[in-house]
PDB file of C-alpha atoms in Angstrom:
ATOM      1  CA  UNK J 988      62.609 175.437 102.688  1.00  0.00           C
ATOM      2  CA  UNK J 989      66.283 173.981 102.777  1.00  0.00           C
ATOM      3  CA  UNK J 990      66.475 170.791 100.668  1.00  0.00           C
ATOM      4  CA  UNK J 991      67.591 168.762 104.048  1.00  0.00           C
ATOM      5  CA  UNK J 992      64.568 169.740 105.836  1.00  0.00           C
ATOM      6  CA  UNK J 993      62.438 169.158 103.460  1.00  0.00           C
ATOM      7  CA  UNK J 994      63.944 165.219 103.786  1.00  0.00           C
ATOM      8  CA  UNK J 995      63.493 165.209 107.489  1.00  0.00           C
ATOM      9  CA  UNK J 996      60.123 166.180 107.262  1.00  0.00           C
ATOM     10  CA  UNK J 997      59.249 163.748 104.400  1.00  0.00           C
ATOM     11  CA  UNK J 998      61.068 160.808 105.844  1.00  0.00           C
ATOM     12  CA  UNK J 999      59.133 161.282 109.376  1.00  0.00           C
ATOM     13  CA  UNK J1000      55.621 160.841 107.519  1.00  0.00           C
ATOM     14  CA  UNK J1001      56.513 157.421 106.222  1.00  0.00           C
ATOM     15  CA  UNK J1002      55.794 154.448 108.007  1.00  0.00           C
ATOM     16  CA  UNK J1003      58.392 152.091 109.329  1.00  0.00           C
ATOM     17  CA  UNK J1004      58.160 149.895 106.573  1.00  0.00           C
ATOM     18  CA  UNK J1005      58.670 152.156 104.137  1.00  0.00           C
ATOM     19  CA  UNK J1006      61.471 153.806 106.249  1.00  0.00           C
ATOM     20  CA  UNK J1007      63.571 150.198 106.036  1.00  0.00           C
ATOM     21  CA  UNK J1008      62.688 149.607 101.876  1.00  0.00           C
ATOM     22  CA  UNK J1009      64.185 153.169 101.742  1.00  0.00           C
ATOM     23  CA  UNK J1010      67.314 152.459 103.130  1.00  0.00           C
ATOM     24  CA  UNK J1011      67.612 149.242 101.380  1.00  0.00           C
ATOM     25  CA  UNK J1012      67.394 150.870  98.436  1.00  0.00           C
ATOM     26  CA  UNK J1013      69.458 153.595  99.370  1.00  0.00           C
ATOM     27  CA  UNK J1014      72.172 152.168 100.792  1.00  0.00           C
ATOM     28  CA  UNK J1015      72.740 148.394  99.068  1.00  0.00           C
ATOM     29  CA  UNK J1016      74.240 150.173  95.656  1.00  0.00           C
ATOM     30  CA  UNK J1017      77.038 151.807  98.061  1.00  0.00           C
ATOM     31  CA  UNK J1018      77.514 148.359  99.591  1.00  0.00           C
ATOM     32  CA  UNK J1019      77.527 146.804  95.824  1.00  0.00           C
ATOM     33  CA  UNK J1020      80.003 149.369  94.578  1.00  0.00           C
ATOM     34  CA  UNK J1021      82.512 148.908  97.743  1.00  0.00           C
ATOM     35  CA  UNK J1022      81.784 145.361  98.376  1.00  0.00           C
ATOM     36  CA  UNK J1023      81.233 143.539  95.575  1.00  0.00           C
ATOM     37  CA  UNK J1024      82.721 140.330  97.298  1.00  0.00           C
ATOM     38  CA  UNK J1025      80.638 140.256 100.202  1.00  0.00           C
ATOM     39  CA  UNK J1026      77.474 140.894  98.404  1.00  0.00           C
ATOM     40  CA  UNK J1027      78.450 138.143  96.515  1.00  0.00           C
ATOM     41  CA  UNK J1028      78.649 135.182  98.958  1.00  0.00           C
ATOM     42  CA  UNK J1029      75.713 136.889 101.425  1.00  0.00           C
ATOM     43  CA  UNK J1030      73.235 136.239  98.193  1.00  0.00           C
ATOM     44  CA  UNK J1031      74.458 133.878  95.643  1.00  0.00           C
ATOM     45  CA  UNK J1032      72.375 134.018  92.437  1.00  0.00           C
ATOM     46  CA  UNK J1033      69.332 131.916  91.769  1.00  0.00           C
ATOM     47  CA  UNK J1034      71.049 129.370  89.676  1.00  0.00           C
ATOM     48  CA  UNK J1035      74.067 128.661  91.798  1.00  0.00           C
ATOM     49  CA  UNK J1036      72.185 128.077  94.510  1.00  0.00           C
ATOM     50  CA  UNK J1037      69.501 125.575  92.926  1.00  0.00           C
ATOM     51  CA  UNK J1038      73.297 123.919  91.777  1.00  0.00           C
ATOM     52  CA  UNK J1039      74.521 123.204  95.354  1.00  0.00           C
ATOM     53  CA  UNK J1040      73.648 119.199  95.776  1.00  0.00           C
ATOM     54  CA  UNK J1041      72.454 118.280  92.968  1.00  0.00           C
ATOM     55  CA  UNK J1042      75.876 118.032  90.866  1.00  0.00           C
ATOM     56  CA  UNK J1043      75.539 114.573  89.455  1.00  0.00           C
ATOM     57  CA  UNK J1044      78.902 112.209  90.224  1.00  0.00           C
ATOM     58  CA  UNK J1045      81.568 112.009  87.218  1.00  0.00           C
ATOM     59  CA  UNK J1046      81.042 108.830  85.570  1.00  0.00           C
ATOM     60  CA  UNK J1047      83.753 106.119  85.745  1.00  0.00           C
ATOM     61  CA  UNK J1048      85.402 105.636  82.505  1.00  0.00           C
ATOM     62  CA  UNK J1049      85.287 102.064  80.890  1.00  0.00           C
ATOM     63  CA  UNK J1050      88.236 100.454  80.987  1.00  0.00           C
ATOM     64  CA  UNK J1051      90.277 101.115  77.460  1.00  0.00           C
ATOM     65  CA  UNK J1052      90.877  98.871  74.747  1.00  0.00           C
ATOM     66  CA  UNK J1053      94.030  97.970  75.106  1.00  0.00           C
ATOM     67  CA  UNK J1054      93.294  96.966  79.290  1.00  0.00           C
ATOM     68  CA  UNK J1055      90.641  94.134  78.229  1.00  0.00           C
ATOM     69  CA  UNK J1056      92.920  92.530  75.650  1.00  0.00           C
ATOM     70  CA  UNK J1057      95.629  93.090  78.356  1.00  0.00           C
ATOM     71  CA  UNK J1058      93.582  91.216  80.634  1.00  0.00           C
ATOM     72  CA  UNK J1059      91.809  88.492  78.560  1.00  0.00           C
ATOM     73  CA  UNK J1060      95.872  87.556  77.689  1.00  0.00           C
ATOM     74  CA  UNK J1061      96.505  87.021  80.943  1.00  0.00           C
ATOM     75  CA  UNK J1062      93.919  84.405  81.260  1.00  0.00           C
ATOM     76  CA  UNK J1063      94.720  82.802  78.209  1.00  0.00           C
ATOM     77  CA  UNK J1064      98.295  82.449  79.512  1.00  0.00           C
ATOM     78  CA  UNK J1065      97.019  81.281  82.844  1.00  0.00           C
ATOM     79  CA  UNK J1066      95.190  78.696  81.171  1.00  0.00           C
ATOM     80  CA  UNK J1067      98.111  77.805  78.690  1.00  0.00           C
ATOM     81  CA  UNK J1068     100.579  77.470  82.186  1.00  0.00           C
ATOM     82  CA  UNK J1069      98.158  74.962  84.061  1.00  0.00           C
ATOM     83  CA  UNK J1070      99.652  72.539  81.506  1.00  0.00           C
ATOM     84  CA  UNK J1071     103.373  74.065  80.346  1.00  0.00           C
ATOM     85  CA  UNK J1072     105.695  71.761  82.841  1.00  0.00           C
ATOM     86  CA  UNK J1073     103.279  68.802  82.648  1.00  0.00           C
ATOM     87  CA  UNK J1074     105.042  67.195  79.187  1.00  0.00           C
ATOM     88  CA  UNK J1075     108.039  67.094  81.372  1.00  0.00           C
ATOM     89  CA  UNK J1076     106.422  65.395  83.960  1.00  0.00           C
ATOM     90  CA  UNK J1077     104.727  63.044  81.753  1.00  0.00           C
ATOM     91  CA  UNK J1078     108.040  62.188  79.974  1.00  0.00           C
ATOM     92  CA  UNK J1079     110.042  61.039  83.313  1.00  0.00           C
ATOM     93  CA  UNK J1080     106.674  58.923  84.050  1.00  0.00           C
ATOM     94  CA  UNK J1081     106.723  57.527  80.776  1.00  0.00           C
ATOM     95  CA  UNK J1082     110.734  56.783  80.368  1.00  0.00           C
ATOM     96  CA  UNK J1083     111.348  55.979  83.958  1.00  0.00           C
ATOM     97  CA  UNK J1084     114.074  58.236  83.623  1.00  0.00           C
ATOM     98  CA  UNK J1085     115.378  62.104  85.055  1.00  0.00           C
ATOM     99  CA  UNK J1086     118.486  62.088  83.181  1.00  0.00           C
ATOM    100  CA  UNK J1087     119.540  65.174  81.417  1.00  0.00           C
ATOM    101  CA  UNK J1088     117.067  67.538  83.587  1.00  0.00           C
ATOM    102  CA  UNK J1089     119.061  69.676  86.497  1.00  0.00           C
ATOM    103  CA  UNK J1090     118.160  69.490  89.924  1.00  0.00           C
ATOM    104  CA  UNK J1091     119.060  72.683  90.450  1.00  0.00           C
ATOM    105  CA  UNK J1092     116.858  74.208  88.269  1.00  0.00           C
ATOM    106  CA  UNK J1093     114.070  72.885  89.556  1.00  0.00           C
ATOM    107  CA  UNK J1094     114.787  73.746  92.940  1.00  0.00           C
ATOM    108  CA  UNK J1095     115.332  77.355  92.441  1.00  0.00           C
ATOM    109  CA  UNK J1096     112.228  77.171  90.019  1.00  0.00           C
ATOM    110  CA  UNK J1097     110.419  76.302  93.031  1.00  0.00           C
ATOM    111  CA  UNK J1098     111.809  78.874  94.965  1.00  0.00           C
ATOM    112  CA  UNK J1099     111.386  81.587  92.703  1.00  0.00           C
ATOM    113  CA  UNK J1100     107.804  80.711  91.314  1.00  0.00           C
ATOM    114  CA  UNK J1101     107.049  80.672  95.136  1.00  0.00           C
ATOM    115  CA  UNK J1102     108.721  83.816  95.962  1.00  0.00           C
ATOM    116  CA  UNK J1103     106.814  85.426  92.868  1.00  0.00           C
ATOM    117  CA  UNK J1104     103.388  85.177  94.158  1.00  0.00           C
ATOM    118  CA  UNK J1105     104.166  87.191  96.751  1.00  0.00           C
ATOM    119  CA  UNK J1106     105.113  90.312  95.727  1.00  0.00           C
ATOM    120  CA  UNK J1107     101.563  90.620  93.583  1.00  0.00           C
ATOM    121  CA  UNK J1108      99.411  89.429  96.670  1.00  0.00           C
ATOM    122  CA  UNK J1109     100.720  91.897  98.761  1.00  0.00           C
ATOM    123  CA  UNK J1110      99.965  94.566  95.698  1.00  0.00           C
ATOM    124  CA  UNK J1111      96.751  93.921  95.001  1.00  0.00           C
ATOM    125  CA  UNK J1112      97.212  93.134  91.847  1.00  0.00           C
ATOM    126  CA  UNK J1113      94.665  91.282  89.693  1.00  0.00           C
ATOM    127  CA  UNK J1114      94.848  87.772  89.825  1.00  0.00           C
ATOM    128  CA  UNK J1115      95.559  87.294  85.965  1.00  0.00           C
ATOM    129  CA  UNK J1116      98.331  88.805  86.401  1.00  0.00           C
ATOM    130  CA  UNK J1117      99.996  86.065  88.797  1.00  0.00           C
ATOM    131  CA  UNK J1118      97.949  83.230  88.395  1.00  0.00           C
ATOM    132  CA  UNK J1119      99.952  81.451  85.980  1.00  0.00           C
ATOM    133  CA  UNK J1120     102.520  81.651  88.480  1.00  0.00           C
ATOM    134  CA  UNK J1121     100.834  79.645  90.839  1.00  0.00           C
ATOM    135  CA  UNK J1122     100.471  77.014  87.970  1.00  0.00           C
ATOM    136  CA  UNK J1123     103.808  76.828  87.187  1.00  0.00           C
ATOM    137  CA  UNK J1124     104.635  76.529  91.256  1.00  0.00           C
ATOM    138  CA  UNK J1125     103.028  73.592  91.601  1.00  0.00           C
ATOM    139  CA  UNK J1126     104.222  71.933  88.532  1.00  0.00           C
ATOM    140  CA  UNK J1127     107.642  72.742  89.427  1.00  0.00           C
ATOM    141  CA  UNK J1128     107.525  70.832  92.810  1.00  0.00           C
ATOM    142  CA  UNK J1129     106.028  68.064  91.332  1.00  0.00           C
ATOM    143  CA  UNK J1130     109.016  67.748  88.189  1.00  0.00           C
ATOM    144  CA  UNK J1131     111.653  68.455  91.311  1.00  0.00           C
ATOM    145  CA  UNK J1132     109.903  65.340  93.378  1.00  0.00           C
ATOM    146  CA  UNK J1133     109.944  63.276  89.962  1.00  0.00           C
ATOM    147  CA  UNK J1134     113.341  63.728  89.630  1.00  0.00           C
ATOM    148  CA  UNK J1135     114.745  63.267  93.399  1.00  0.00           C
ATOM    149  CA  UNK J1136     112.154  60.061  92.739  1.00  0.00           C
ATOM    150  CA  UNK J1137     114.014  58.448  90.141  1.00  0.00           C
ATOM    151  CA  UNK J1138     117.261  59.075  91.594  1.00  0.00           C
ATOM    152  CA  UNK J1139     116.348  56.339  94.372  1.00  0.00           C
ATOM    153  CA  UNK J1140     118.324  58.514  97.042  1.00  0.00           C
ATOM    154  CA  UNK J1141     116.672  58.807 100.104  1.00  0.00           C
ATOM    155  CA  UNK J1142     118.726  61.878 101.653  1.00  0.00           C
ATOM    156  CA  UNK J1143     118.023  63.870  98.472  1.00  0.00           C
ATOM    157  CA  UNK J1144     114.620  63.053  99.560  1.00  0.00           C
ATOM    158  CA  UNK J1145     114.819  64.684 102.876  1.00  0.00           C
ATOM    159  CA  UNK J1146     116.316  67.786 101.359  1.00  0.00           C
ATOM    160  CA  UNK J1147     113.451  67.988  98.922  1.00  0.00           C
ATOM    161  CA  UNK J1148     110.853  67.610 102.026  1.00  0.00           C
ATOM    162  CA  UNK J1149     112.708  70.206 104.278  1.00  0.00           C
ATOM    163  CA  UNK J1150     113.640  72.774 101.668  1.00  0.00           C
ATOM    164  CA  UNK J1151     109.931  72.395 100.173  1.00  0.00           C
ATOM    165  CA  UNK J1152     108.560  72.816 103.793  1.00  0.00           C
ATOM    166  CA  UNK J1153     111.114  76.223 104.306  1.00  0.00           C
ATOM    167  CA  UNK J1154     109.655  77.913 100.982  1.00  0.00           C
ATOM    168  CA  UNK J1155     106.096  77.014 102.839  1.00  0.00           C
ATOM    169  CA  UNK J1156     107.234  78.664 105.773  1.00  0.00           C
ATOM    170  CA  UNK J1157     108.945  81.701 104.379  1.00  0.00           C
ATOM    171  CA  UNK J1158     106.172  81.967 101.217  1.00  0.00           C
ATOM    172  CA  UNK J1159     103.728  82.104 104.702  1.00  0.00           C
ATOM    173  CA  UNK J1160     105.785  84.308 106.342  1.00  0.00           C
ATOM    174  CA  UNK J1161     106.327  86.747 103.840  1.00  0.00           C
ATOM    175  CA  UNK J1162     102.587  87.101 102.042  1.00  0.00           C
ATOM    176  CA  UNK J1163     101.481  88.151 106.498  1.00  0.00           C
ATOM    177  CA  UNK J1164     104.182  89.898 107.509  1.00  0.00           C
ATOM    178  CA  UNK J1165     106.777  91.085 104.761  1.00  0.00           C
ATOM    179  CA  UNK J1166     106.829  95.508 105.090  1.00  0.00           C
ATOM    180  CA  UNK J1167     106.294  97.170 101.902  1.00  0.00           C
ATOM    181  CA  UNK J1168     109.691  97.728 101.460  1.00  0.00           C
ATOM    182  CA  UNK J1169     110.855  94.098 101.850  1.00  0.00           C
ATOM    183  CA  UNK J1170     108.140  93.068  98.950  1.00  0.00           C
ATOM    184  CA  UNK J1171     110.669  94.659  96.334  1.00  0.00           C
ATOM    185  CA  UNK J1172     113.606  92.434  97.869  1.00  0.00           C
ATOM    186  CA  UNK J1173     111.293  89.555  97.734  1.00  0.00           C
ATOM    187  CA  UNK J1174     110.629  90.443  93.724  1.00  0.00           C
ATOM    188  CA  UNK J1175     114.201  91.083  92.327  1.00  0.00           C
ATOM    189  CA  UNK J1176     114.895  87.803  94.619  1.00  0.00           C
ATOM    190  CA  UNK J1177     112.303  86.103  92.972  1.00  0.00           C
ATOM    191  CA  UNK J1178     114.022  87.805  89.647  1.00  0.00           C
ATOM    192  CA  UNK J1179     117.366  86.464  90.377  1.00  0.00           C
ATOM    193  CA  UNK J1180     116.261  82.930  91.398  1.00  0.00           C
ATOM    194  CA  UNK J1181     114.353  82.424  88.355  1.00  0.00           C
ATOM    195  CA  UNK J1182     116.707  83.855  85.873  1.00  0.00           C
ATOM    196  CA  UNK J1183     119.666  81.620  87.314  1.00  0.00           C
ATOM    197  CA  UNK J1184     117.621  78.750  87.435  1.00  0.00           C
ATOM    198  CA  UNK J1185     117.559  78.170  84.035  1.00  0.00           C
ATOM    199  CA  UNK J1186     121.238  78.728  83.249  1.00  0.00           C
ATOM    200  CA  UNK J1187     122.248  75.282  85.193  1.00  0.00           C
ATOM    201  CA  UNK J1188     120.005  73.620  82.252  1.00  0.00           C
ATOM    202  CA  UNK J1189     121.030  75.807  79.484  1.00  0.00           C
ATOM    203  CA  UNK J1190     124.689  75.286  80.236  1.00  0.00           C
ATOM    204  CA  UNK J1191     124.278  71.399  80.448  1.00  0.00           C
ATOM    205  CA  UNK J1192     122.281  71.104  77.315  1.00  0.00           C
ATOM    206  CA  UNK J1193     125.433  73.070  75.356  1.00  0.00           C
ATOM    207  CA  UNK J1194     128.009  70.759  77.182  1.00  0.00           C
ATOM    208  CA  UNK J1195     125.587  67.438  75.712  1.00  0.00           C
ATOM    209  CA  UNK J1196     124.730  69.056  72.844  1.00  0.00           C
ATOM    210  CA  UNK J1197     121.552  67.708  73.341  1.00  0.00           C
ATOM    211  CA  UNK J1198     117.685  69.444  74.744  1.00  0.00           C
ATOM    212  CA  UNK J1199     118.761  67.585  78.263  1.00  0.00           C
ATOM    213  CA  UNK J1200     114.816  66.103  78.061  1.00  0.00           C
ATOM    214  CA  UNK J1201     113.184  69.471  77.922  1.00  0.00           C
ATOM    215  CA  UNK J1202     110.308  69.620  76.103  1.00  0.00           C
ATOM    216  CA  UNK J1203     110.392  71.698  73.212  1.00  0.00           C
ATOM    217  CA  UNK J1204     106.192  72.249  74.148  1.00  0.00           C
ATOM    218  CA  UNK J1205     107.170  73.694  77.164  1.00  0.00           C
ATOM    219  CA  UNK J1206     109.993  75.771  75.696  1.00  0.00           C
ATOM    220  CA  UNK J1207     107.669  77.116  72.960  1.00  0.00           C
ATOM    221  CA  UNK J1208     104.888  78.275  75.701  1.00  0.00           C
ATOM    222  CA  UNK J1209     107.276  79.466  78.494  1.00  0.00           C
ATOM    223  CA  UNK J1210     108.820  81.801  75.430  1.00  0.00           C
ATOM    224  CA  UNK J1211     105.370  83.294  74.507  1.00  0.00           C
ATOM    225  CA  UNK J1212     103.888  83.410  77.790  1.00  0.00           C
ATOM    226  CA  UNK J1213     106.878  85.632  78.939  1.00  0.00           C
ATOM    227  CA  UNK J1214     106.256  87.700  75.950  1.00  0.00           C
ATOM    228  CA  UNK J1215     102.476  88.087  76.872  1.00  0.00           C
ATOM    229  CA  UNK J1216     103.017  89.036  80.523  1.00  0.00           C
ATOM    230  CA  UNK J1217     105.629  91.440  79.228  1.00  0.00           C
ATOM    231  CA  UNK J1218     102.590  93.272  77.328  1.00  0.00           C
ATOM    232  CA  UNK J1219     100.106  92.934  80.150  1.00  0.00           C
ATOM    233  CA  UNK J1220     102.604  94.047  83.111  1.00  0.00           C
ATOM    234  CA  UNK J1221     103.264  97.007  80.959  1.00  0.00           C
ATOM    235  CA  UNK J1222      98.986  97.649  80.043  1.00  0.00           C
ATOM    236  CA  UNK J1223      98.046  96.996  83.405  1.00  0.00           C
ATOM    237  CA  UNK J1224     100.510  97.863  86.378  1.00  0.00           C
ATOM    238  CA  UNK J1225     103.781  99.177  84.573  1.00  0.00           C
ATOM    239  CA  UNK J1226     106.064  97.348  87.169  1.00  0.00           C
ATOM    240  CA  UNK J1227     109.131  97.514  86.701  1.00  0.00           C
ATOM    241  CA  UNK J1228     110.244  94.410  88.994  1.00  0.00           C
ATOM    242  CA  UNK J1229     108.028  91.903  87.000  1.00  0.00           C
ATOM    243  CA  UNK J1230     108.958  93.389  83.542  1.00  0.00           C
ATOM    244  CA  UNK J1231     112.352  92.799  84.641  1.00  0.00           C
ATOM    245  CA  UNK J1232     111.482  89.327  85.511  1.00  0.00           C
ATOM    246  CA  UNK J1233     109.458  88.753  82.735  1.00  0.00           C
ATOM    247  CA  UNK J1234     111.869  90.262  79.911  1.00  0.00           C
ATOM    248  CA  UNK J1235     114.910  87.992  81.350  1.00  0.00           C
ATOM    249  CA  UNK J1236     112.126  85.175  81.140  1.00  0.00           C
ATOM    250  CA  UNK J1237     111.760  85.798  77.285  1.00  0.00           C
ATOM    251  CA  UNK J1238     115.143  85.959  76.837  1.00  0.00           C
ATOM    252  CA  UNK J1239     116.212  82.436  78.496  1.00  0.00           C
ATOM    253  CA  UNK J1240     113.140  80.539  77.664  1.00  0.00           C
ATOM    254  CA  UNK J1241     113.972  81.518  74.071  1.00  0.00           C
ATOM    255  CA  UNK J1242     117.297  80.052  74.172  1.00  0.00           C
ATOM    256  CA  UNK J1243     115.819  76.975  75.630  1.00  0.00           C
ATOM    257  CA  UNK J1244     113.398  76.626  72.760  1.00  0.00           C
ATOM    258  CA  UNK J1245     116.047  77.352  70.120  1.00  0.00           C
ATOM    259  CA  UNK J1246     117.797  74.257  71.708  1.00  0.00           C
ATOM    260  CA  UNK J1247     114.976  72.042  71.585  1.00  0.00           C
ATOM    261  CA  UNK J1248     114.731  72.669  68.062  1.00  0.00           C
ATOM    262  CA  UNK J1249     118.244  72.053  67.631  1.00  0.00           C
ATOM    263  CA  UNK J1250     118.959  69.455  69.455  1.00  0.00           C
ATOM    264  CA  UNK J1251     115.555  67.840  69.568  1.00  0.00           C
ATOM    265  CA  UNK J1252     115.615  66.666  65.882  1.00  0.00           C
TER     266      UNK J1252
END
């Protein structure tokens, strides 16, 4: 009997069963061999499969070394700032008397300190990095309204009020409604207003030859806490705006103090 015959005859005796095991066996090493691919994703192995969902999530990754020091500066800056201006405060109290201290650089400390905040708001920043800021804000309009107080002139007065009340209103303004792209004007502004603040005071001092009433306190602690937020804006955001500001910060302050020290004595 031919060999394909023989088949026929032996595959009609089997029952249907056995008929479909057959050609599963038959048939699924051709599909292997040409479709290695689709075999593949129709059964995935055991282990894959008793994989899918139960992947545990990556764990988040502590915060490195150099991040907390970073950070626990910043709030030993903050707390060093809630103080830095007030030895110039308590000096006009205690003398009765402004002279030597610019009113210029007091006003455009104002405005920069106030302009400053913003730009880390809007960023999301932590607060650390900024909160001396506010500190030094405040102190600032309360040396500017000490010395437009002992001048006894009631216009200068008037300009303190309204120009205090405009940085409110554009400080407001800018923090709701400033785009992103504006919040890098309102930094190098901040930048610019800061850094030429202290060069009315600077210059006076070398024309008097004398500190001009600064305290040399305030010089030593406005020179490291520039170098600090250097280190932390660098650790913690890399900004390149507030290094900027920061950096020109060390620089001035650190004329200031060697004055002081000079001329103090």
């Amino acid at each position: 009997m031919p060999i394909r015959a023989f088949l026929i005859l032996a595959a009609g005796a089997m029952s249907a069963p056995t008929r479909a095991t057959l050609r599963v066996r038959v048939h699924r090493p051709l599909l292997d061999a040409r479709f290695p691919s689709c075999v593949a994703s129709a059964a995935p192995p055991v282990r894959a499969a008793r994989r899918i969902g139960t992947r545990r999530a990556p764990r988040m990754l502590a915060p490195a070394a150099s991040q907390l020091v970073a950070r626990g500066l910043g709030w030993a800056v903050s707390a060093a700032s809630m103080s830095l201006y007030l030895p110039i405060a308590a000096r006009i109290v205690r003398t009765g008397s402004a002279d030597g201290l610019s009113v210029t650089t007091w006003a455009l400390n104002v405005l920069g300190f106030a302009a400053a905040i913003v730009y880390p708001l809007r960023k999301g920043f932590p607060i650390s990095c900024y909160f001396d800021t506010i500190c030094l804000a405040a102190q600032s309009v309360l040396v500017l309204a000490l010395i437009v107080g002992k001048s006894r002139s009631r216009p200068r007065t008037l300009a303190l009020a309204a120009g205090l009340s405009a940085v409110g209103a554009a400080f407001a303004a800018a923090v709701r409604w400033a785009p992103v792209w504006g919040l890098a004007l309102v930094q190098a502004g901040a930048t610019t207003s800061m850094t030429v603040a202290l060069l009315p005071q600077i210059g006076k001092n070398f024309r008097r030859r004398s500190s001009g009433g600064w305290s040399s306190t305030s010089a030593l602690l406005s020179t490291v806490g520039n170098g600090v937020r250097v280190f932390t804006t660098a650790t913690l955001t890399g900004d390149r705006l507030l290094l900027a500001g920061f950096s020109c910060g060390l620089l001035l302050n650190g004329i200031l103090l060697a004055q002081t020290i000079v001329w103090e004595a």
